Amino acid sequence: MTTKRIIACLDVKDGRVVKGVNFLNLKDKGDPVELASRYEEEGADEIVFLDISATIEGRKTLLEAVKNTASVLSIPLTVGGGIRTLDDVSRLLANGADKVSINTAAVENKQLISIASREFGAQAIVVAIDAKRINDKWIVFTKSGTYNTGLDAVKWASEVERLGAGEILLTSIDRDGTRDGYDYELTKKVVDVVKIPVIASGGAGKMEHFYQVFSYSNADAALAAGIFHDGVIRIRELKKYLLQRGIEVRL
């Protein structure tokens, strides 16, 4: 079995880490540099830094905050939010990001995935898919969950792999911040149609949810935010629990 990754997510707005439910009602959770450093010490395998208001506000990602966060880390840092051009990708990688996460721009300009993948390598290009269940399908939403693209999330996952993405960050908007568990069905459907790694996101509330998403859907990584920020779960304890239940993780 491949080693599964535990990823801590920092949703950043105005330079501060925030967390809400279903992408709404955001509350301040602290400083991104301090939290990133703490999560690495606790055993996180990677950090994801998402500038959640950059796209809606029509601006670039907060480069200074990215640079400061990268400076305290030795584990991989993925950065997303407000990325529209090859220049944006280049600038973030030059300022300490190991990977960039593209969401809205990937939908609006598919060629960006291919061009960025060729330029910087597929391993540096993550496509974020925010999906909401509508009837019996999962639909892709962009612009921080505010815009319904009409795209089928499972088909879109398959397409972004073909276009050159090296990884998919799959977030269930329905489960985001609820702590009711990941959307196992959605995650499994996406994992089953692609060969690239899939990160499950949205809904982690207890250790069992991580075990379930790994064992049921075979996701490569599981991401969480609020439960780590609030100290509900400590990453090292989570990893010990997963090892005891037969899930291979790096301690």
PDB file of C-alpha atoms in Angstrom:
ATOM      1  CA  MET A   1       0.000   0.000   0.000  1.00  0.00           C
ATOM      2  CA  THR A   2       1.285   3.466  -0.810  1.00  0.00           C
ATOM      3  CA  THR A   3       2.002   5.829   2.069  1.00  0.00           C
ATOM      4  CA  LYS A   4      -0.968   8.123   2.666  1.00  0.00           C
ATOM      5  CA  ARG A   5      -0.426  11.822   3.327  1.00  0.00           C
ATOM      6  CA  ILE A   6      -2.047  14.061   5.948  1.00  0.00           C
ATOM      7  CA  ILE A   7      -2.285  17.657   4.753  1.00  0.00           C
ATOM      8  CA  ALA A   8      -3.063  20.726   6.841  1.00  0.00           C
ATOM      9  CA  CYS A   9      -4.921  23.488   5.005  1.00  0.00           C
ATOM     10  CA  LEU A  10      -4.611  27.210   5.651  1.00  0.00           C
ATOM     11  CA  ASP A  11      -7.493  29.204   4.145  1.00  0.00           C
ATOM     12  CA  VAL A  12      -6.099  32.728   4.120  1.00  0.00           C
ATOM     13  CA  LYS A  13      -8.030  35.992   3.873  1.00  0.00           C
ATOM     14  CA  ASP A  14      -6.433  39.418   4.404  1.00  0.00           C
ATOM     15  CA  GLY A  15      -3.263  37.667   5.568  1.00  0.00           C
ATOM     16  CA  ARG A  16      -4.998  35.675   8.333  1.00  0.00           C
ATOM     17  CA  VAL A  17      -6.066  32.039   8.488  1.00  0.00           C
ATOM     18  CA  VAL A  18      -9.873  31.704   8.556  1.00  0.00           C
ATOM     19  CA  LYS A  19     -12.370  28.841   8.593  1.00  0.00           C
ATOM     20  CA  GLY A  20     -16.091  28.635   7.907  1.00  0.00           C
ATOM     21  CA  VAL A  21     -18.813  26.128   7.030  1.00  0.00           C
ATOM     22  CA  ASN A  22     -19.782  25.408   3.390  1.00  0.00           C
ATOM     23  CA  PHE A  23     -17.372  28.239   2.435  1.00  0.00           C
ATOM     24  CA  LEU A  24     -19.385  30.792   4.511  1.00  0.00           C
ATOM     25  CA  ASN A  25     -19.275  32.498   7.957  1.00  0.00           C
ATOM     26  CA  LEU A  26     -15.499  32.740   8.234  1.00  0.00           C
ATOM     27  CA  LYS A  27     -13.813  33.013  11.640  1.00  0.00           C
ATOM     28  CA  ASP A  28     -10.215  34.044  12.362  1.00  0.00           C
ATOM     29  CA  LYS A  29      -7.941  31.126  13.289  1.00  0.00           C
ATOM     30  CA  GLY A  30      -4.520  32.742  13.437  1.00  0.00           C
ATOM     31  CA  ASP A  31      -1.304  33.557  11.623  1.00  0.00           C
ATOM     32  CA  PRO A  32      -0.369  31.383   8.595  1.00  0.00           C
ATOM     33  CA  VAL A  33       3.358  31.315   9.403  1.00  0.00           C
ATOM     34  CA  GLU A  34       2.798  30.205  13.008  1.00  0.00           C
ATOM     35  CA  LEU A  35       0.240  27.567  12.048  1.00  0.00           C
ATOM     36  CA  ALA A  36       2.311  26.180   9.160  1.00  0.00           C
ATOM     37  CA  SER A  37       5.315  25.823  11.450  1.00  0.00           C
ATOM     38  CA  ARG A  38       3.231  24.133  14.142  1.00  0.00           C
ATOM     39  CA  TYR A  39       1.696  21.634  11.724  1.00  0.00           C
ATOM     40  CA  GLU A  40       5.087  20.636  10.355  1.00  0.00           C
ATOM     41  CA  GLU A  41       6.285  20.018  13.926  1.00  0.00           C
ATOM     42  CA  GLU A  42       3.151  17.950  14.579  1.00  0.00           C
ATOM     43  CA  GLY A  43       3.922  15.714  11.606  1.00  0.00           C
ATOM     44  CA  ALA A  44       1.927  17.122   8.672  1.00  0.00           C
ATOM     45  CA  ASP A  45       3.220  15.808   5.338  1.00  0.00           C
ATOM     46  CA  GLU A  46       2.296  18.946   3.411  1.00  0.00           C
ATOM     47  CA  ILE A  47       0.714  22.369   3.815  1.00  0.00           C
ATOM     48  CA  VAL A  48      -1.867  23.844   1.446  1.00  0.00           C
ATOM     49  CA  PHE A  49      -2.151  27.646   1.502  1.00  0.00           C
ATOM     50  CA  LEU A  50      -5.307  28.953  -0.205  1.00  0.00           C
ATOM     51  CA  ASP A  51      -5.806  32.689  -0.649  1.00  0.00           C
ATOM     52  CA  ILE A  52      -9.567  32.268  -0.697  1.00  0.00           C
ATOM     53  CA  SER A  53     -10.611  35.791  -1.654  1.00  0.00           C
ATOM     54  CA  ALA A  54      -8.007  36.507  -4.360  1.00  0.00           C
ATOM     55  CA  THR A  55     -10.150  35.335  -7.302  1.00  0.00           C
ATOM     56  CA  ILE A  56     -13.332  37.064  -6.149  1.00  0.00           C
ATOM     57  CA  GLU A  57     -11.423  40.276  -5.408  1.00  0.00           C
ATOM     58  CA  GLY A  58      -9.681  40.006  -8.785  1.00  0.00           C
ATOM     59  CA  ARG A  59      -6.163  40.220  -7.367  1.00  0.00           C
ATOM     60  CA  LYS A  60      -2.977  38.172  -7.164  1.00  0.00           C
ATOM     61  CA  THR A  61      -2.120  35.813  -4.321  1.00  0.00           C
ATOM     62  CA  LEU A  62      -0.498  37.432  -1.273  1.00  0.00           C
ATOM     63  CA  LEU A  63       3.150  36.845  -2.236  1.00  0.00           C
ATOM     64  CA  GLU A  64       4.640  38.161   0.991  1.00  0.00           C
ATOM     65  CA  ALA A  65       2.522  35.810   3.096  1.00  0.00           C
ATOM     66  CA  VAL A  66       3.462  32.890   0.823  1.00  0.00           C
ATOM     67  CA  LYS A  67       7.173  33.719   1.062  1.00  0.00           C
ATOM     68  CA  ASN A  68       7.016  34.021   4.866  1.00  0.00           C
ATOM     69  CA  THR A  69       5.128  30.728   5.184  1.00  0.00           C
ATOM     70  CA  ALA A  70       7.533  28.900   2.854  1.00  0.00           C
ATOM     71  CA  SER A  71      10.505  30.214   4.832  1.00  0.00           C
ATOM     72  CA  VAL A  72       9.558  28.195   7.943  1.00  0.00           C
ATOM     73  CA  LEU A  73       8.814  24.915   6.138  1.00  0.00           C
ATOM     74  CA  SER A  74      10.834  21.961   4.930  1.00  0.00           C
ATOM     75  CA  ILE A  75       7.735  19.977   3.864  1.00  0.00           C
ATOM     76  CA  PRO A  76       6.000  20.724   0.519  1.00  0.00           C
ATOM     77  CA  LEU A  77       3.844  23.843   0.256  1.00  0.00           C
ATOM     78  CA  THR A  78       0.987  24.086  -2.257  1.00  0.00           C
ATOM     79  CA  VAL A  79      -0.417  27.556  -2.927  1.00  0.00           C
ATOM     80  CA  GLY A  80      -3.706  28.490  -4.593  1.00  0.00           C
ATOM     81  CA  GLY A  81      -5.950  31.505  -5.118  1.00  0.00           C
ATOM     82  CA  GLY A  82      -5.974  34.151  -7.825  1.00  0.00           C
ATOM     83  CA  ILE A  83      -3.739  32.216 -10.232  1.00  0.00           C
ATOM     84  CA  ARG A  84      -4.635  33.169 -13.807  1.00  0.00           C
ATOM     85  CA  THR A  85      -1.473  33.134 -15.903  1.00  0.00           C
ATOM     86  CA  LEU A  86       1.807  31.312 -16.393  1.00  0.00           C
ATOM     87  CA  ASP A  87       3.484  34.343 -14.800  1.00  0.00           C
ATOM     88  CA  ASP A  88       1.389  33.876 -11.653  1.00  0.00           C
ATOM     89  CA  VAL A  89       2.509  30.233 -11.444  1.00  0.00           C
ATOM     90  CA  SER A  90       6.150  31.195 -12.011  1.00  0.00           C
ATOM     91  CA  ARG A  91       6.016  33.945  -9.369  1.00  0.00           C
ATOM     92  CA  LEU A  92       4.587  31.625  -6.702  1.00  0.00           C
ATOM     93  CA  LEU A  93       7.116  28.874  -7.404  1.00  0.00           C
ATOM     94  CA  ALA A  94       9.892  31.493  -7.231  1.00  0.00           C
ATOM     95  CA  ASN A  95       8.570  32.656  -3.840  1.00  0.00           C
ATOM     96  CA  GLY A  96       8.706  29.260  -2.155  1.00  0.00           C
ATOM     97  CA  ALA A  97       5.665  27.282  -3.330  1.00  0.00           C
ATOM     98  CA  ASP A  98       6.479  23.687  -4.358  1.00  0.00           C
ATOM     99  CA  LYS A  99       3.160  23.301  -6.172  1.00  0.00           C
ATOM    100  CA  VAL A 100       0.385  25.625  -7.292  1.00  0.00           C
ATOM    101  CA  SER A 101      -3.314  24.878  -7.104  1.00  0.00           C
ATOM    102  CA  ILE A 102      -5.473  26.195  -9.953  1.00  0.00           C
ATOM    103  CA  ASN A 103      -9.263  26.177  -9.801  1.00  0.00           C
ATOM    104  CA  THR A 104     -11.263  28.945 -11.501  1.00  0.00           C
ATOM    105  CA  ALA A 105      -8.616  29.653 -14.163  1.00  0.00           C
ATOM    106  CA  ALA A 106      -8.365  25.938 -14.993  1.00  0.00           C
ATOM    107  CA  VAL A 107     -12.053  25.909 -15.902  1.00  0.00           C
ATOM    108  CA  GLU A 108     -11.967  29.222 -17.760  1.00  0.00           C
ATOM    109  CA  ASN A 109      -8.716  28.511 -19.623  1.00  0.00           C
ATOM    110  CA  LYS A 110      -7.974  24.779 -19.870  1.00  0.00           C
ATOM    111  CA  GLN A 111      -4.774  25.404 -21.799  1.00  0.00           C
ATOM    112  CA  LEU A 112      -3.256  26.949 -18.668  1.00  0.00           C
ATOM    113  CA  ILE A 113      -3.092  23.433 -17.172  1.00  0.00           C
ATOM    114  CA  SER A 114      -1.246  22.027 -20.194  1.00  0.00           C
ATOM    115  CA  ILE A 115       1.117  24.975 -20.633  1.00  0.00           C
ATOM    116  CA  ALA A 116       1.990  25.179 -16.913  1.00  0.00           C
ATOM    117  CA  SER A 117       2.479  21.407 -16.765  1.00  0.00           C
ATOM    118  CA  ARG A 118       4.884  21.485 -19.711  1.00  0.00           C
ATOM    119  CA  GLU A 119       6.737  24.512 -18.344  1.00  0.00           C
ATOM    120  CA  PHE A 120       7.131  23.507 -14.692  1.00  0.00           C
ATOM    121  CA  GLY A 121       6.397  19.758 -14.660  1.00  0.00           C
ATOM    122  CA  ALA A 122       3.121  18.000 -13.858  1.00  0.00           C
ATOM    123  CA  GLN A 123       4.252  17.445 -10.249  1.00  0.00           C
ATOM    124  CA  ALA A 124       3.978  21.230  -9.637  1.00  0.00           C
ATOM    125  CA  ILE A 125       0.448  21.601 -11.011  1.00  0.00           C
ATOM    126  CA  VAL A 126      -2.532  20.760  -8.805  1.00  0.00           C
ATOM    127  CA  VAL A 127      -6.068  21.299 -10.091  1.00  0.00           C
ATOM    128  CA  ALA A 128      -8.543  22.075  -7.305  1.00  0.00           C
ATOM    129  CA  ILE A 129     -12.085  20.847  -7.883  1.00  0.00           C
ATOM    130  CA  ASP A 130     -14.806  22.235  -5.586  1.00  0.00           C
ATOM    131  CA  ALA A 131     -17.911  20.097  -6.071  1.00  0.00           C
ATOM    132  CA  LYS A 132     -21.487  20.262  -4.867  1.00  0.00           C
ATOM    133  CA  ARG A 133     -24.055  17.493  -5.181  1.00  0.00           C
ATOM    134  CA  ILE A 134     -27.025  18.481  -7.345  1.00  0.00           C
ATOM    135  CA  ASN A 135     -29.560  15.670  -7.790  1.00  0.00           C
ATOM    136  CA  ASP A 136     -27.485  12.573  -8.573  1.00  0.00           C
ATOM    137  CA  LYS A 137     -24.376  14.356  -9.879  1.00  0.00           C
ATOM    138  CA  TRP A 138     -21.523  16.395  -8.471  1.00  0.00           C
ATOM    139  CA  ILE A 139     -21.136  19.759 -10.180  1.00  0.00           C
ATOM    140  CA  VAL A 140     -17.978  21.885 -10.279  1.00  0.00           C
ATOM    141  CA  PHE A 141     -18.216  25.326  -8.658  1.00  0.00           C
ATOM    142  CA  THR A 142     -15.605  28.061  -9.069  1.00  0.00           C
ATOM    143  CA  LYS A 143     -14.947  31.528  -7.585  1.00  0.00           C
ATOM    144  CA  SER A 144     -14.787  30.190  -4.005  1.00  0.00           C
ATOM    145  CA  GLY A 145     -17.918  28.094  -4.452  1.00  0.00           C
ATOM    146  CA  THR A 146     -20.096  30.936  -5.749  1.00  0.00           C
ATOM    147  CA  TYR A 147     -20.323  30.072  -9.456  1.00  0.00           C
ATOM    148  CA  ASN A 148     -22.012  26.963 -10.879  1.00  0.00           C
ATOM    149  CA  THR A 149     -20.029  25.903 -13.974  1.00  0.00           C
ATOM    150  CA  GLY A 150     -22.435  23.108 -14.905  1.00  0.00           C
ATOM    151  CA  LEU A 151     -19.434  20.773 -15.316  1.00  0.00           C
ATOM    152  CA  ASP A 152     -19.675  17.190 -14.067  1.00  0.00           C
ATOM    153  CA  ALA A 153     -16.936  16.916 -11.409  1.00  0.00           C
ATOM    154  CA  VAL A 154     -16.001  13.302 -12.215  1.00  0.00           C
ATOM    155  CA  LYS A 155     -15.677  13.977 -15.962  1.00  0.00           C
ATOM    156  CA  TRP A 156     -13.752  17.185 -15.250  1.00  0.00           C
ATOM    157  CA  ALA A 157     -11.307  15.232 -13.041  1.00  0.00           C
ATOM    158  CA  SER A 158     -10.630  12.879 -15.934  1.00  0.00           C
ATOM    159  CA  GLU A 159     -10.112  15.820 -18.285  1.00  0.00           C
ATOM    160  CA  VAL A 160      -7.665  17.689 -16.035  1.00  0.00           C
ATOM    161  CA  GLU A 161      -5.541  14.555 -15.819  1.00  0.00           C
ATOM    162  CA  ARG A 162      -5.490  14.362 -19.633  1.00  0.00           C
ATOM    163  CA  LEU A 163      -4.547  18.065 -19.797  1.00  0.00           C
ATOM    164  CA  GLY A 164      -1.474  17.460 -17.624  1.00  0.00           C
ATOM    165  CA  ALA A 165      -2.418  18.056 -13.971  1.00  0.00           C
ATOM    166  CA  GLY A 166      -0.198  16.127 -11.574  1.00  0.00           C
ATOM    167  CA  GLU A 167      -2.683  16.006  -8.691  1.00  0.00           C
ATOM    168  CA  ILE A 168      -6.308  16.799  -7.846  1.00  0.00           C
ATOM    169  CA  LEU A 169      -7.447  18.607  -4.703  1.00  0.00           C
ATOM    170  CA  LEU A 170     -11.069  17.504  -4.406  1.00  0.00           C
ATOM    171  CA  THR A 171     -13.277  19.450  -1.996  1.00  0.00           C
ATOM    172  CA  SER A 172     -16.894  18.650  -1.189  1.00  0.00           C
ATOM    173  CA  ILE A 173     -18.614  22.005  -0.660  1.00  0.00           C
ATOM    174  CA  ASP A 174     -21.528  20.176   1.006  1.00  0.00           C
ATOM    175  CA  ARG A 175     -19.197  18.724   3.642  1.00  0.00           C
ATOM    176  CA  ASP A 176     -16.815  21.691   4.072  1.00  0.00           C
ATOM    177  CA  GLY A 177     -16.508  22.620   7.758  1.00  0.00           C
ATOM    178  CA  THR A 178     -19.388  20.346   8.821  1.00  0.00           C
ATOM    179  CA  ARG A 179     -17.170  17.729  10.522  1.00  0.00           C
ATOM    180  CA  ASP A 180     -19.644  15.062   9.369  1.00  0.00           C
ATOM    181  CA  GLY A 181     -17.054  13.109   7.380  1.00  0.00           C
ATOM    182  CA  TYR A 182     -15.662  13.352   3.863  1.00  0.00           C
ATOM    183  CA  ASP A 183     -17.867  12.733   0.839  1.00  0.00           C
ATOM    184  CA  TYR A 184     -16.609   9.159   0.400  1.00  0.00           C
ATOM    185  CA  GLU A 185     -18.751   8.462  -2.649  1.00  0.00           C
ATOM    186  CA  LEU A 186     -17.564  11.506  -4.583  1.00  0.00           C
ATOM    187  CA  THR A 187     -13.936  10.820  -3.632  1.00  0.00           C
ATOM    188  CA  LYS A 188     -14.135   7.169  -4.725  1.00  0.00           C
ATOM    189  CA  LYS A 189     -15.719   8.096  -8.070  1.00  0.00           C
ATOM    190  CA  VAL A 190     -12.869  10.525  -8.833  1.00  0.00           C
ATOM    191  CA  VAL A 191     -10.121   8.168  -7.582  1.00  0.00           C
ATOM    192  CA  ASP A 192     -11.568   5.418  -9.803  1.00  0.00           C
ATOM    193  CA  VAL A 193     -11.349   7.475 -13.032  1.00  0.00           C
ATOM    194  CA  VAL A 194      -7.834   8.957 -12.654  1.00  0.00           C
ATOM    195  CA  LYS A 195      -4.313   7.626 -12.096  1.00  0.00           C
ATOM    196  CA  ILE A 196      -2.909  10.826 -10.575  1.00  0.00           C
ATOM    197  CA  PRO A 197      -3.071  11.403  -6.789  1.00  0.00           C
ATOM    198  CA  VAL A 198      -6.355  12.671  -5.320  1.00  0.00           C
ATOM    199  CA  ILE A 199      -6.491  14.695  -2.090  1.00  0.00           C
ATOM    200  CA  ALA A 200      -9.810  14.346  -0.235  1.00  0.00           C
ATOM    201  CA  SER A 201     -11.030  17.568   1.354  1.00  0.00           C
ATOM    202  CA  GLY A 202     -14.100  18.793   3.217  1.00  0.00           C
ATOM    203  CA  GLY A 203     -15.790  17.280   6.263  1.00  0.00           C
ATOM    204  CA  ALA A 204     -13.120  15.801   8.545  1.00  0.00           C
ATOM    205  CA  GLY A 205     -14.397  15.761  12.121  1.00  0.00           C
ATOM    206  CA  LYS A 206     -12.780  12.780  13.828  1.00  0.00           C
ATOM    207  CA  MET A 207      -9.961  10.315  13.273  1.00  0.00           C
ATOM    208  CA  GLU A 208     -12.323   7.676  11.946  1.00  0.00           C
ATOM    209  CA  HIS A 209     -13.195   9.924   8.983  1.00  0.00           C
ATOM    210  CA  PHE A 210      -9.572   9.808   7.789  1.00  0.00           C
ATOM    211  CA  TYR A 211      -9.533   6.029   8.099  1.00  0.00           C
ATOM    212  CA  GLN A 212     -12.810   5.789   6.184  1.00  0.00           C
ATOM    213  CA  VAL A 213     -11.727   8.025   3.302  1.00  0.00           C
ATOM    214  CA  PHE A 214      -8.493   6.062   2.866  1.00  0.00           C
ATOM    215  CA  SER A 215     -10.027   2.612   3.180  1.00  0.00           C
ATOM    216  CA  TYR A 216     -13.217   3.261   1.179  1.00  0.00           C
ATOM    217  CA  SER A 217     -12.074   5.586  -1.589  1.00  0.00           C
ATOM    218  CA  ASN A 218      -8.306   4.889  -1.633  1.00  0.00           C
ATOM    219  CA  ALA A 219      -7.549   8.639  -1.764  1.00  0.00           C
ATOM    220  CA  ASP A 220      -3.822   9.392  -1.731  1.00  0.00           C
ATOM    221  CA  ALA A 221      -4.102  12.143   0.860  1.00  0.00           C
ATOM    222  CA  ALA A 222      -6.624  13.653   3.248  1.00  0.00           C
ATOM    223  CA  LEU A 223      -6.733  17.359   3.984  1.00  0.00           C
ATOM    224  CA  ALA A 224      -8.248  19.107   6.986  1.00  0.00           C
ATOM    225  CA  ALA A 225      -8.309  22.604   8.430  1.00  0.00           C
ATOM    226  CA  GLY A 226     -10.699  23.471  11.271  1.00  0.00           C
ATOM    227  CA  ILE A 227     -10.126  20.371  13.397  1.00  0.00           C
ATOM    228  CA  PHE A 228      -6.383  21.038  13.348  1.00  0.00           C
ATOM    229  CA  HIS A 229      -6.779  24.791  14.014  1.00  0.00           C
ATOM    230  CA  ASP A 230      -9.072  24.107  16.980  1.00  0.00           C
ATOM    231  CA  GLY A 231      -6.905  21.316  18.392  1.00  0.00           C
ATOM    232  CA  VAL A 232      -9.710  18.736  18.071  1.00  0.00           C
ATOM    233  CA  ILE A 233      -7.184  16.363  16.478  1.00  0.00           C
ATOM    234  CA  ARG A 234      -3.397  16.411  16.725  1.00  0.00           C
ATOM    235  CA  ILE A 235      -1.674  15.198  13.577  1.00  0.00           C
ATOM    236  CA  ARG A 236       0.801  12.907  15.326  1.00  0.00           C
ATOM    237  CA  GLU A 237      -1.987  11.182  17.272  1.00  0.00           C
ATOM    238  CA  LEU A 238      -3.996  10.834  14.060  1.00  0.00           C
ATOM    239  CA  LYS A 239      -1.073   9.153  12.314  1.00  0.00           C
ATOM    240  CA  LYS A 240      -0.578   6.700  15.194  1.00  0.00           C
ATOM    241  CA  TYR A 241      -4.278   5.844  15.039  1.00  0.00           C
ATOM    242  CA  LEU A 242      -4.106   5.268  11.257  1.00  0.00           C
ATOM    243  CA  LEU A 243      -1.024   3.033  11.584  1.00  0.00           C
ATOM    244  CA  GLN A 244      -2.809   0.939  14.200  1.00  0.00           C
ATOM    245  CA  ARG A 245      -5.663   0.464  11.740  1.00  0.00           C
ATOM    246  CA  GLY A 246      -3.373  -0.644   8.931  1.00  0.00           C
ATOM    247  CA  ILE A 247      -3.117   2.620   6.970  1.00  0.00           C
ATOM    248  CA  GLU A 248       0.477   3.305   5.933  1.00  0.00           C
ATOM    249  CA  VAL A 249       1.552   6.831   6.974  1.00  0.00           C
ATOM    250  CA  ARG A 250       4.904   8.503   7.656  1.00  0.00           C
ATOM    251  CA  LEU A 251       5.498   9.121  11.367  1.00  0.00           C
TER     252      LEU A 251
END
